[in-house]
Amino acid sequence: MAEVKAASAIVASEVSGPSPAVMGTYARLNLIFERGEGSWLITENNERYLDFGSGVAVNALGHAHPYLIEALKSQADKLWHTSNLYRVGEQERLAERLCAATFADNVFFCNSGAEACEGVIKAARRYHYVKGNPERWRIITFEGAFHGRTLATLSAAGNPKHLEGFGEAADGFDHLPFADHDAIEAAITPRTAAIMIEPVQGEGGVRVVPPQCLQGLRELCDKHEILLILDEVQTGVGRTGTLFAYEQAGITPDLMAVAKGIGGGFPLGAILSTEDAASGLQPGTHGSTFGGNPLATAVGNAVLDIVLEPGFLEDVSRKSGLLRQRLAEIEDQFADLVAEVRVAGLLCGLKLHNRIASSDLVAASANEHLLTVGAGDNVVRILPPLNVSEDEISDGIARLHQALFRLRKDTL
Ligand SMILES: *Cc1c(COP(=O)(O)O)cnc(C)c1O
């Protein structure tokens, strides 16, 4: 079995290294996959890897799901793209279904999480503008947040590492410590338009916002007549065991950014909004050429067909319970390496002690043919597809066990 190296560890003379023709913006593992089957990714040499990264919570139904393939192929035979100069049938159908299943009254489609986050920021600012309060355009955001890699979403998150070298951050964001209720109320001014938060910080290290905090934010927004924006790009479409994570807090947002799992691997993003919160977005105020095109929304509809099947989300919660239990055993067995287990449905994280880096466990797991994803706060994310089997969970835990065992030996 070939050792999996971080791409950065590969010397230029190695023929098997990543092509310099691709810009070097990622620290990739030196693996190329040729095909996928459910929870598995398979290399050209027929080596099988258990995919508990799901393309960073994107492949919600695993790889090569026959129903999604059929939806994409049959749409591909008919029509790919028309632009939003015309009505798009699959888009209207997907929007109506999303509205029926959530708090939303209407939906704007785009292509990625960052674009969805940009859109909710614009919607919130424009909402106050059309209500006669153009000075209300600042948004309260939280430390450790991640909202994407565009200039505005980087500024929204305020992560100094991501902003370095890109000039002055865009104005209009007030960053607060994670979930300090009194500090949040004190930070609301007559210039505040909205509060924006991820119900679970994914990139930030699977940091779960307690339901009472989300309820507190909802109350603050109502009291001060500002909008509550949720970034459910990572938590949405069943990832936390309900269709969207906000349901578990018994509140609803005014605006919500969605992407990742909604297309099951096909690029698709969406802004979900109440009628009131979308009131600033009249014709000509926002747009996206590719947004919600027939291919993307046909696949989005197929993903919803499966995720909304009776029992599907209950099954996600049940498997989450199983995974939580098995990860707790790992935490006990490797208390010298693992500091904490964090679980929100099938969005799970192992927080490691500082003596090992999350990237080391990601690499060690890959050597056991288990794919995981690093995150902030020295966390390794475990994100199996939502339709993972119980046997695959056991298999993944065994590989994780082996990876930690090796790491422990190596760090002694
Ligand atoms: C991934 C992510 C984004 C950005 O999505 P892209 O599709 O990479 O632009 C935004 N917010 C959250 C919470 C995410 O997890």
Short mmCIF file of C-alpha atoms and ligand atoms in Angstrom, two decimals:
data_model
loop_
_atom_site.label_atom_id
_atom_site.label_comp_id
_atom_site.label_asym_id
_atom_site.label_seq_id
_atom_site.Cartn_x
_atom_site.Cartn_y
_atom_site.Cartn_z
CA MET A 1 0.00 0.00 0.00
CA ALA A 2 1.49 3.33 -1.08
CA GLU A 3 1.98 5.86 1.66
CA VAL A 4 -0.29 8.86 1.34
CA LYS A 5 1.73 12.07 1.49
CA ALA A 6 0.61 15.61 1.85
CA ALA A 7 1.11 17.27 -1.55
CA SER A 8 3.43 19.78 0.11
CA ALA A 9 5.77 16.90 1.01
CA ILE A 10 6.18 15.87 -2.59
CA VAL A 11 9.38 16.99 -4.30
CA ALA A 12 9.21 18.45 -7.78
CA SER A 13 11.17 15.60 -9.38
CA GLU A 14 8.55 13.04 -8.37
CA VAL A 15 6.53 12.26 -11.48
CA SER A 16 3.52 11.34 -9.37
CA GLY A 17 3.16 14.79 -7.79
CA PRO A 18 0.34 17.23 -8.52
CA SER A 19 0.53 19.11 -11.81
CA PRO A 20 2.00 22.61 -11.55
CA ALA A 21 -0.54 23.58 -14.20
CA VAL A 22 -3.14 23.64 -11.44
CA MET A 23 -2.71 26.66 -9.17
CA GLY A 24 -1.29 25.63 -5.84
CA THR A 25 -4.03 26.99 -3.59
CA TYR A 26 -4.76 23.71 -1.81
CA ALA A 27 -2.76 21.41 0.47
CA ARG A 28 -3.96 18.28 -1.28
CA LEU A 29 -3.33 14.65 -0.42
CA ASN A 30 -1.51 12.89 -3.24
CA LEU A 31 -4.47 10.80 -4.35
CA ILE A 32 -6.44 10.73 -7.58
CA PHE A 33 -9.76 8.96 -7.59
CA GLU A 34 -11.20 7.50 -10.73
CA ARG A 35 -14.68 6.58 -9.59
CA GLY A 36 -16.97 6.35 -6.60
CA GLU A 37 -19.54 3.86 -5.30
CA GLY A 38 -21.71 4.91 -2.39
CA SER A 39 -19.43 5.63 0.57
CA TRP A 40 -16.30 4.54 -1.33
CA LEU A 41 -13.81 6.27 -3.59
CA ILE A 42 -11.64 4.13 -5.84
CA THR A 43 -8.25 5.01 -7.35
CA GLU A 44 -6.95 4.11 -10.78
CA ASN A 45 -5.13 1.17 -9.14
CA ASN A 46 -8.40 -0.10 -7.69
CA GLU A 47 -7.54 0.91 -4.14
CA ARG A 48 -10.72 1.61 -2.18
CA TYR A 49 -11.02 4.45 0.32
CA LEU A 50 -13.91 4.84 2.74
CA ASP A 51 -15.06 8.40 2.18
CA PHE A 52 -15.97 9.99 5.52
CA GLY A 53 -15.31 13.45 4.12
CA SER A 54 -18.04 13.37 1.46
CA GLY A 55 -16.31 16.09 -0.53
CA VAL A 56 -16.68 18.36 2.53
CA ALA A 57 -20.32 17.54 3.27
CA VAL A 58 -21.30 17.77 -0.38
CA ASN A 59 -21.89 14.16 -1.46
CA ALA A 60 -24.88 13.84 0.86
CA LEU A 61 -25.99 10.62 -0.82
CA GLY A 62 -22.53 9.23 -1.48
CA HIS A 63 -21.02 8.71 -4.92
CA ALA A 64 -22.71 7.58 -8.12
CA HIS A 65 -26.17 7.28 -6.61
CA PRO A 66 -28.25 5.66 -9.40
CA TYR A 67 -31.24 7.92 -8.79
CA LEU A 68 -29.13 11.09 -9.04
CA ILE A 69 -27.33 9.78 -12.12
CA GLU A 70 -30.67 9.16 -13.78
CA ALA A 71 -31.92 12.67 -12.90
CA LEU A 72 -28.77 14.28 -14.31
CA LYS A 73 -28.67 12.15 -17.44
CA SER A 74 -32.30 12.60 -18.33
CA GLN A 75 -32.02 16.37 -17.85
CA ALA A 76 -28.79 16.39 -19.87
CA ASP A 77 -30.66 14.86 -22.79
CA LYS A 78 -33.25 17.66 -22.72
CA LEU A 79 -31.79 21.03 -21.71
CA TRP A 80 -28.70 22.29 -19.87
CA HIS A 81 -28.99 26.03 -19.58
CA THR A 82 -31.25 28.87 -20.60
CA SER A 83 -30.19 31.69 -18.17
CA ASN A 84 -32.57 33.42 -15.83
CA LEU A 85 -33.97 35.55 -18.65
CA TYR A 86 -36.64 32.85 -18.84
CA ARG A 87 -38.57 30.72 -16.39
CA VAL A 88 -36.83 27.49 -15.40
CA GLY A 89 -39.27 24.69 -14.63
CA GLU A 90 -37.05 22.55 -12.41
CA GLN A 91 -35.98 25.69 -10.53
CA GLU A 92 -39.58 26.67 -9.77
CA ARG A 93 -40.34 23.13 -8.65
CA LEU A 94 -37.29 23.01 -6.36
CA ALA A 95 -38.08 26.45 -4.91
CA GLU A 96 -41.67 25.46 -4.16
CA ARG A 97 -40.57 22.27 -2.46
CA LEU A 98 -37.93 24.08 -0.37
CA CYS A 99 -40.55 26.63 0.69
CA ALA A 100 -43.00 23.86 1.60
CA ALA A 101 -40.35 22.10 3.72
CA THR A 102 -38.92 25.17 5.51
CA PHE A 103 -39.65 28.64 6.92
CA ALA A 104 -38.99 30.19 3.50
CA ASP A 105 -41.45 32.01 1.23
CA ASN A 106 -39.03 32.31 -1.67
CA VAL A 107 -35.65 31.13 -2.92
CA PHE A 108 -32.82 32.59 -5.00
CA PHE A 109 -30.52 30.05 -6.65
CA CYS A 110 -26.78 30.41 -7.11
CA ASN A 111 -23.79 28.06 -7.45
CA SER A 112 -21.82 27.93 -4.23
CA GLY A 113 -21.82 28.59 -0.52
CA ALA A 114 -19.86 31.82 -0.80
CA GLU A 115 -22.28 33.11 -3.40
CA ALA A 116 -25.22 32.21 -1.17
CA CYS A 117 -23.55 34.01 1.75
CA GLU A 118 -22.85 37.09 -0.38
CA GLY A 119 -26.49 37.02 -1.39
CA VAL A 120 -27.87 36.93 2.15
CA ILE A 121 -25.56 39.81 3.11
CA LYS A 122 -26.84 41.84 0.16
CA ALA A 123 -30.46 40.94 0.93
CA ALA A 124 -30.14 42.06 4.56
CA ARG A 125 -28.56 45.40 3.63
CA ARG A 126 -31.07 46.10 0.90
CA TYR A 127 -33.98 45.14 3.20
CA HIS A 128 -33.25 48.06 5.50
CA TYR A 129 -32.52 50.34 2.54
CA VAL A 130 -36.00 49.89 1.06
CA LYS A 131 -37.54 50.30 4.53
CA GLY A 132 -36.01 53.77 4.64
CA ASN A 133 -33.02 52.90 6.86
CA PRO A 134 -30.03 52.95 4.51
CA GLU A 135 -27.67 53.47 7.46
CA ARG A 136 -28.52 49.99 8.72
CA TRP A 137 -26.07 47.90 6.75
CA ARG A 138 -23.65 46.44 9.33
CA ILE A 139 -23.83 42.76 10.20
CA ILE A 140 -22.79 41.08 13.45
CA THR A 141 -20.76 37.91 12.85
CA PHE A 142 -18.78 35.52 15.05
CA GLU A 143 -15.20 34.54 15.69
CA GLY A 144 -14.33 31.17 14.21
CA ALA A 145 -16.98 31.57 11.51
CA PHE A 146 -16.53 30.59 7.88
CA HIS A 147 -18.74 32.01 5.16
CA GLY A 148 -16.67 31.47 2.01
CA ARG A 149 -13.67 32.87 0.13
CA THR A 150 -15.00 35.95 -1.63
CA LEU A 151 -13.86 39.34 -0.36
CA ALA A 152 -17.12 40.12 1.45
CA THR A 153 -17.55 36.67 2.99
CA LEU A 154 -13.90 36.67 4.14
CA SER A 155 -14.55 40.01 5.80
CA ALA A 156 -17.75 38.63 7.33
CA ALA A 157 -15.83 35.80 8.98
CA GLY A 158 -12.87 37.99 9.84
CA ASN A 159 -10.35 35.15 10.01
CA PRO A 160 -6.99 37.00 9.90
CA LYS A 161 -5.29 34.00 8.26
CA HIS A 162 -7.69 34.09 5.32
CA LEU A 163 -7.61 37.88 4.98
CA GLU A 164 -3.85 38.35 5.08
CA GLY A 165 -2.45 40.00 1.99
CA PHE A 166 -5.75 40.88 0.38
CA GLY A 167 -5.83 44.52 1.34
CA GLU A 168 -8.22 46.19 3.70
CA ALA A 169 -11.13 43.97 4.74
CA ALA A 170 -14.55 45.03 3.46
CA ASP A 171 -16.36 47.23 5.96
CA GLY A 172 -19.73 46.40 7.45
CA PHE A 173 -19.02 43.50 9.79
CA ASP A 174 -18.74 43.52 13.57
CA HIS A 175 -17.05 40.39 14.89
CA LEU A 176 -17.96 39.10 18.31
CA PRO A 177 -16.74 36.25 20.47
CA PHE A 178 -18.57 32.99 19.95
CA ALA A 179 -22.01 33.08 21.65
CA ASP A 180 -21.72 35.75 24.33
CA HIS A 181 -25.31 36.96 24.60
CA ASP A 182 -24.77 40.20 26.54
CA ALA A 183 -21.89 41.26 24.32
CA ILE A 184 -24.11 40.69 21.30
CA GLU A 185 -26.93 42.90 22.57
CA ALA A 186 -24.41 45.59 23.49
CA ALA A 187 -22.98 45.46 19.96
CA ILE A 188 -26.34 46.12 18.25
CA THR A 189 -26.46 49.76 17.14
CA PRO A 190 -28.80 51.84 14.94
CA ARG A 191 -26.50 50.83 12.07
CA THR A 192 -26.95 47.07 12.58
CA ALA A 193 -28.85 45.24 9.84
CA ALA A 194 -28.56 41.63 10.92
CA ILE A 195 -26.87 38.90 12.92
CA MET A 196 -25.29 36.13 10.84
CA ILE A 197 -24.28 32.76 12.30
CA GLU A 198 -23.70 29.09 11.48
CA PRO A 199 -25.85 26.85 13.75
CA VAL A 200 -22.78 24.61 13.89
CA GLN A 201 -19.41 26.03 12.88
CA GLY A 202 -18.16 23.47 10.38
CA GLU A 203 -14.81 24.81 9.19
CA GLY A 204 -14.38 26.34 12.65
CA GLY A 205 -14.20 22.85 14.18
CA VAL A 206 -17.74 21.45 14.63
CA ARG A 207 -18.58 24.00 17.30
CA VAL A 208 -22.28 23.62 18.05
CA VAL A 209 -24.31 26.70 18.96
CA PRO A 210 -26.61 25.59 21.81
CA PRO A 211 -30.34 25.83 20.93
CA GLN A 212 -30.93 28.40 23.70
CA CYS A 213 -28.30 30.66 22.11
CA LEU A 214 -30.06 30.52 18.75
CA GLN A 215 -33.33 31.26 20.56
CA GLY A 216 -31.63 34.18 22.27
CA LEU A 217 -30.43 35.53 18.94
CA ARG A 218 -33.91 35.23 17.48
CA GLU A 219 -35.29 37.26 20.43
CA LEU A 220 -32.59 39.91 20.04
CA CYS A 221 -33.33 40.24 16.33
CA ASP A 222 -37.07 40.60 16.96
CA LYS A 223 -36.52 43.13 19.75
CA HIS A 224 -34.18 45.31 17.68
CA GLU A 225 -35.97 44.76 14.35
CA ILE A 226 -32.95 43.30 12.63
CA LEU A 227 -32.68 40.13 10.58
CA LEU A 228 -31.43 36.74 11.69
CA ILE A 229 -29.29 35.15 8.98
CA LEU A 230 -28.27 31.51 9.25
CA ASP A 231 -25.43 30.06 7.23
CA GLU A 232 -26.57 26.46 6.77
CA VAL A 233 -24.23 25.81 3.85
CA GLN A 234 -22.64 22.90 5.75
CA THR A 235 -25.40 21.98 8.23
CA GLY A 236 -28.26 21.93 5.72
CA VAL A 237 -30.05 19.20 3.79
CA GLY A 238 -30.13 16.60 6.55
CA ARG A 239 -26.51 16.82 7.70
CA THR A 240 -27.45 17.39 11.35
CA GLY A 241 -30.40 14.97 11.38
CA THR A 242 -33.16 17.42 10.49
CA LEU A 243 -33.62 18.96 7.04
CA PHE A 244 -32.05 22.12 8.46
CA ALA A 245 -30.32 22.58 11.81
CA TYR A 246 -32.48 25.55 12.89
CA GLU A 247 -35.45 23.20 13.33
CA GLN A 248 -33.78 21.69 16.39
CA ALA A 249 -33.71 25.07 18.13
CA GLY A 250 -37.41 25.67 17.49
CA ILE A 251 -36.72 29.00 15.77
CA THR A 252 -36.74 30.22 12.18
CA PRO A 253 -34.32 32.64 10.50
CA ASP A 254 -35.25 35.48 8.14
CA LEU A 255 -32.59 34.56 5.62
CA MET A 256 -30.57 31.40 5.13
CA ALA A 257 -27.62 30.46 2.94
CA VAL A 258 -27.59 26.88 1.63
CA ALA A 259 -25.20 24.99 -0.68
CA LYS A 260 -22.92 21.92 -0.31
CA GLY A 261 -25.32 18.97 0.19
CA ILE A 262 -28.24 20.49 -1.71
CA GLY A 263 -26.82 19.40 -5.07
CA GLY A 264 -25.42 16.06 -3.89
CA GLY A 265 -22.17 16.86 -5.75
CA PHE A 266 -23.54 19.08 -8.49
CA PRO A 267 -22.69 22.75 -7.80
CA LEU A 268 -25.81 24.43 -6.43
CA GLY A 269 -26.45 27.08 -3.81
CA ALA A 270 -29.53 28.89 -2.59
CA ILE A 271 -30.77 31.78 -0.51
CA LEU A 272 -33.94 30.96 1.39
CA SER A 273 -35.92 33.94 2.64
CA THR A 274 -39.14 35.08 4.18
CA GLU A 275 -41.20 37.31 1.92
CA ASP A 276 -40.42 40.30 4.13
CA ALA A 277 -36.64 39.73 4.26
CA ALA A 278 -36.53 39.42 0.46
CA SER A 279 -38.44 42.67 -0.03
CA GLY A 280 -35.28 44.57 -1.00
CA LEU A 281 -34.42 42.25 -3.85
CA GLN A 282 -36.53 43.59 -6.69
CA PRO A 283 -35.81 42.89 -10.39
CA GLY A 284 -32.29 44.01 -11.28
CA THR A 285 -30.90 44.09 -7.73
CA HIS A 286 -29.22 40.68 -7.73
CA GLY A 287 -28.48 37.92 -10.19
CA SER A 288 -26.44 34.91 -11.25
CA THR A 289 -25.98 33.64 -14.80
CA PHE A 290 -25.70 29.97 -13.92
CA GLY A 291 -27.83 30.12 -10.75
CA GLY A 292 -30.47 27.40 -10.61
CA ASN A 293 -29.93 26.14 -14.14
CA PRO A 294 -31.88 23.10 -15.35
CA LEU A 295 -29.08 20.59 -14.69
CA ALA A 296 -28.40 21.80 -11.14
CA THR A 297 -32.02 22.05 -10.11
CA ALA A 298 -32.97 18.70 -11.65
CA VAL A 299 -30.33 17.11 -9.43
CA GLY A 300 -31.42 19.26 -6.48
CA ASN A 301 -34.95 17.93 -6.89
CA ALA A 302 -33.65 14.36 -6.99
CA VAL A 303 -31.66 14.91 -3.77
CA LEU A 304 -34.79 16.25 -2.07
CA ASP A 305 -36.83 13.26 -3.30
CA ILE A 306 -34.57 11.00 -1.26
CA VAL A 307 -33.86 13.19 1.77
CA LEU A 308 -37.59 13.87 2.24
CA GLU A 309 -38.57 10.20 1.97
CA PRO A 310 -40.35 9.15 5.18
CA GLY A 311 -37.82 7.78 7.66
CA PHE A 312 -34.69 9.07 5.90
CA LEU A 313 -33.86 11.82 8.40
CA GLU A 314 -34.78 9.61 11.37
CA ASP A 315 -32.26 7.16 9.99
CA VAL A 316 -29.59 9.89 9.87
CA SER A 317 -30.27 10.62 13.56
CA ARG A 318 -30.09 6.97 14.46
CA LYS A 319 -26.75 6.55 12.68
CA SER A 320 -25.54 9.73 14.35
CA GLY A 321 -26.28 8.13 17.73
CA LEU A 322 -24.33 5.04 16.74
CA LEU A 323 -21.39 7.09 15.50
CA ARG A 324 -21.45 9.23 18.65
CA GLN A 325 -21.23 6.10 20.79
CA ARG A 326 -18.36 4.65 18.78
CA LEU A 327 -16.48 7.96 18.79
CA ALA A 328 -16.94 8.21 22.56
CA GLU A 329 -15.22 4.80 22.83
CA ILE A 330 -12.38 6.14 20.70
CA GLU A 331 -12.15 9.18 22.98
CA ASP A 332 -11.84 6.86 26.01
CA GLN A 333 -9.24 4.62 24.38
CA PHE A 334 -7.16 7.50 23.06
CA ALA A 335 -7.62 10.07 25.80
CA ASP A 336 -3.94 10.98 25.37
CA LEU A 337 -4.63 12.13 21.79
CA VAL A 338 -8.34 12.98 21.61
CA ALA A 339 -9.55 15.89 23.72
CA GLU A 340 -13.22 15.95 22.77
CA VAL A 341 -15.85 14.43 20.50
CA ARG A 342 -18.29 16.85 18.86
CA VAL A 343 -21.40 15.55 17.15
CA ALA A 344 -24.25 17.23 15.28
CA GLY A 345 -25.98 14.51 13.28
CA LEU A 346 -23.45 13.21 10.80
CA LEU A 347 -21.30 16.33 11.17
CA CYS A 348 -18.79 15.01 13.69
CA GLY A 349 -15.45 16.20 14.93
CA LEU A 350 -12.57 14.83 16.96
CA LYS A 351 -10.77 17.64 18.74
CA LEU A 352 -7.16 16.63 19.31
CA HIS A 353 -4.75 17.60 22.03
CA ASN A 354 -2.10 20.05 20.88
CA ARG A 355 0.61 17.40 20.78
CA ILE A 356 -0.78 16.18 17.46
CA ALA A 357 -2.03 18.26 14.56
CA SER A 358 -5.36 17.50 12.92
CA SER A 359 -3.53 17.24 9.58
CA ASP A 360 -1.48 14.35 11.01
CA LEU A 361 -4.62 12.40 11.84
CA VAL A 362 -6.12 13.20 8.42
CA ALA A 363 -2.95 11.79 6.79
CA ALA A 364 -2.77 8.80 9.15
CA SER A 365 -6.44 7.99 8.44
CA ALA A 366 -5.84 8.26 4.69
CA ASN A 367 -3.05 5.71 5.14
CA GLU A 368 -5.72 3.40 6.57
CA HIS A 369 -7.83 4.24 3.50
CA LEU A 370 -10.24 6.38 5.51
CA LEU A 371 -10.89 9.90 4.24
CA THR A 372 -11.61 12.64 6.78
CA VAL A 373 -11.40 16.45 6.66
CA GLY A 374 -9.39 18.84 8.81
CA ALA A 375 -11.00 21.87 10.46
CA GLY A 376 -10.08 24.77 12.70
CA ASP A 377 -9.55 24.36 16.46
CA ASN A 378 -7.35 21.28 15.78
CA VAL A 379 -10.38 19.21 14.82
CA VAL A 380 -10.72 16.35 12.36
CA ARG A 381 -14.16 16.25 10.78
CA ILE A 382 -15.96 12.99 10.13
CA LEU A 383 -18.69 13.52 7.55
CA PRO A 384 -19.98 10.25 6.14
CA PRO A 385 -22.64 10.36 3.45
CA LEU A 386 -26.13 10.54 4.98
CA ASN A 387 -26.95 7.11 3.55
CA VAL A 388 -23.84 5.44 5.04
CA SER A 389 -24.50 1.91 6.32
CA GLU A 390 -23.95 0.72 9.89
CA ASP A 391 -21.30 -1.70 8.66
CA GLU A 392 -19.46 1.17 7.01
CA ILE A 393 -19.59 3.13 10.27
CA SER A 394 -18.00 0.17 12.07
CA ASP A 395 -15.43 -0.15 9.29
CA GLY A 396 -14.61 3.57 9.54
CA ILE A 397 -14.22 3.39 13.30
CA ALA A 398 -11.84 0.44 12.97
CA ARG A 399 -9.70 2.41 10.51
CA LEU A 400 -9.76 5.47 12.75
CA HIS A 401 -8.71 3.28 15.66
CA GLN A 402 -5.79 1.95 13.65
CA ALA A 403 -4.76 5.46 12.54
CA LEU A 404 -4.76 6.75 16.12
CA PHE A 405 -2.87 3.67 17.28
CA ARG A 406 -0.14 4.35 14.68
CA LEU A 407 -0.03 8.04 15.53
CA ARG A 408 0.37 7.25 19.21
CA LYS A 409 3.31 4.94 18.42
CA ASP A 410 4.89 7.55 16.17
CA THR A 411 4.56 10.37 18.71
CA LEU A 412 5.84 8.42 21.72
C1 LIG B 1 -18.27 25.66 2.73
C2 LIG B 1 -18.94 26.78 3.40
C3 LIG B 1 -19.12 28.01 2.78
C4 LIG B 1 -18.53 28.32 1.42
O1 LIG B 1 -19.03 27.49 0.44
P1 LIG B 1 -18.29 27.41 -0.99
O2 LIG B 1 -19.21 26.55 -1.80
O3 LIG B 1 -16.94 26.82 -0.78
O4 LIG B 1 -18.20 28.79 -1.51
C5 LIG B 1 -19.83 28.99 3.45
N1 LIG B 1 -20.34 28.77 4.67
C6 LIG B 1 -20.19 27.58 5.30
C7 LIG B 1 -20.80 27.39 6.64
C8 LIG B 1 -19.48 26.55 4.69
O5 LIG B 1 -19.31 25.39 5.34
#
